[in-house]
Short mmCIF file of C-alpha atoms in Angstrom, two decimals:
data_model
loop_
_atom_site.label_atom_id
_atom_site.label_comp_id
_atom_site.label_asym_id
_atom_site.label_seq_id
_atom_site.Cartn_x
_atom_site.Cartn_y
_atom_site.Cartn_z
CA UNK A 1 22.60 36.13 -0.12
CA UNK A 2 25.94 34.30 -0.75
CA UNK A 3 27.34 34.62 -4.12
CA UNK A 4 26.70 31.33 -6.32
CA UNK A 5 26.74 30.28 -10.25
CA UNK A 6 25.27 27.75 -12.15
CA UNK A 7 26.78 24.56 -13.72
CA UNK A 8 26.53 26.15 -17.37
CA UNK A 9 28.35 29.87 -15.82
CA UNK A 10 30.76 27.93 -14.69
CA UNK A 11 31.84 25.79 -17.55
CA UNK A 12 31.36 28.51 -19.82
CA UNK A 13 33.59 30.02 -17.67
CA UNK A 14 36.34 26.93 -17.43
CA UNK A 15 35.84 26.70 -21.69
CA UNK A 16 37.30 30.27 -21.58
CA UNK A 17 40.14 29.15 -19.79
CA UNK A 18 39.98 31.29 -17.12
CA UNK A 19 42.32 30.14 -14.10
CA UNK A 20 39.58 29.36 -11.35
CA UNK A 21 40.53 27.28 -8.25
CA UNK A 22 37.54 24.40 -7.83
CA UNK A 23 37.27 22.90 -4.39
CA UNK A 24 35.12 19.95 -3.59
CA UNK A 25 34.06 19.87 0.31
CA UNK A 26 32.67 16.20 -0.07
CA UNK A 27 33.94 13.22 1.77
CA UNK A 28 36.45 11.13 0.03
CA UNK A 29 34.73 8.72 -1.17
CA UNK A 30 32.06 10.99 -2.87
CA UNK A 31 35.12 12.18 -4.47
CA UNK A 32 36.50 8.75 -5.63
CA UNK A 33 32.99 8.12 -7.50
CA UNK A 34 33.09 11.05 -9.25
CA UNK A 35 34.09 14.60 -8.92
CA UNK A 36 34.52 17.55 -11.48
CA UNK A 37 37.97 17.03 -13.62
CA UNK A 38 40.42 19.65 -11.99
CA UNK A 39 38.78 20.06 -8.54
CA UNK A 40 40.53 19.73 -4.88
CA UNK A 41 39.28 17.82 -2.01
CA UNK A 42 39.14 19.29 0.90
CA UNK A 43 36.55 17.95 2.89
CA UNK A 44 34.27 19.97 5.04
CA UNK A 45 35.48 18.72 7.91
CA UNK A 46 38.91 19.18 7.10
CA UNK A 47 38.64 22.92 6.05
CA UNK A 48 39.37 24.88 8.96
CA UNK A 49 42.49 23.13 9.42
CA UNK A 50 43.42 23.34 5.53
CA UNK A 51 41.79 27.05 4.55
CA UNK A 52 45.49 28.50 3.63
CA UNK A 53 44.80 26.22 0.90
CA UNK A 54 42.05 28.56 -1.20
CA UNK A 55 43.79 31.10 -2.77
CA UNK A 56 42.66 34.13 -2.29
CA UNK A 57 43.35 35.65 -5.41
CA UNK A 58 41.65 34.15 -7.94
CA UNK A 59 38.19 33.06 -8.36
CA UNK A 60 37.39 29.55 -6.35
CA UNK A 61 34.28 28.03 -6.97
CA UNK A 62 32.51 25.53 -3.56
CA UNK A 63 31.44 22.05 -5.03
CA UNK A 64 28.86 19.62 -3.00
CA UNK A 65 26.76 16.95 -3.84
CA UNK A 66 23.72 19.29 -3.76
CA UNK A 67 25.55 22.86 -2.87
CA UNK A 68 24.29 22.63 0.75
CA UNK A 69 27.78 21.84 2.12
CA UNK A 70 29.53 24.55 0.02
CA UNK A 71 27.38 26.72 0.95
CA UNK A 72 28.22 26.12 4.46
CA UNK A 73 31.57 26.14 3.57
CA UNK A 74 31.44 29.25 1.81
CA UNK A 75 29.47 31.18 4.84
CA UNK A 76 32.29 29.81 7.09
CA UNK A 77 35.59 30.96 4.77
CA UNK A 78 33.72 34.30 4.13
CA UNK A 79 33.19 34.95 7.74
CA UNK A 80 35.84 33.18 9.62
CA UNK A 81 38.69 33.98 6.87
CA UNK A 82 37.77 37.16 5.11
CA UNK A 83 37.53 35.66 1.77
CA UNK A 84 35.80 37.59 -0.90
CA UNK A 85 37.04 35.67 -3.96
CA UNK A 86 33.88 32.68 -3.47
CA UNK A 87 31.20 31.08 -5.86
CA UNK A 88 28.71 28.28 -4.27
CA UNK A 89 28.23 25.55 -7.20
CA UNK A 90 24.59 25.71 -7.31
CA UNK A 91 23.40 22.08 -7.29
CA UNK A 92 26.14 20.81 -6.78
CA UNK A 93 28.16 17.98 -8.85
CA UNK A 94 24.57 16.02 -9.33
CA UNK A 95 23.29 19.71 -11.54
CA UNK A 96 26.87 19.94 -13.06
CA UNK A 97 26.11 15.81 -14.06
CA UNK A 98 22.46 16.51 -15.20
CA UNK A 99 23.14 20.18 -16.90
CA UNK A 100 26.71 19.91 -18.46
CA UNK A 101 28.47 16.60 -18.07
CA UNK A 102 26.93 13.39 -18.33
CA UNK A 103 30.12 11.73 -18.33
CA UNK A 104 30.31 12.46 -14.47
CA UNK A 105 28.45 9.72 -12.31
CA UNK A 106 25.19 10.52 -10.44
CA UNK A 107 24.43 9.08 -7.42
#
């Protein structure tokens, strides 16, 4: 089982101020249309060339559409990179829109 949190963990988390990295692994323009305020794109395809990018000392938290994709993305950084510092957005952006901010755009 790869290690995940929900939309309300993590912005009960953020609200604490805790210093988490958030990178979204959707395509550009998913991120354009809306995306969660603080987050990095790096796009799936794009993260085997850009993984020195994730920090691997603080917590960084895998944001999708639906959390398929950062799931994927987590699976590959875990195994391919070591990295033990990941949390899968379960849902994705479209939960974190339905559960915590309705200010971000569904689509």
């Amino acid at each position: 089982m790869l290690p995940e949190l929900t939309p309300e963990d993590l912005h009960a988390r953020l609200q604490r101020g805790e210093d988490i990295q958030l990178i979204d692994v959707r395509q550009p323009e998913e991120f354009a249309y809306c995306r969660i305020e603080g987050s990095q794109l790096i796009p799936l395809g794009e993260l085997a060339s850009r993984a020195e990018e994730i920090d691997p000392d603080r917590p960084t938290v895998l944001i999708c559409h639906h959390g398929v994709r950062s799931m994927q993305a987590l699976a590959y950084l875990q195994h391919r990179h070591e990295l033990t510092n990941l949390l899968n957005l379960r849902g994705g952006i479209h939960a974190w829109s339905l559960r915590v901010d309705p200010s971000v755009a569904v689509y």
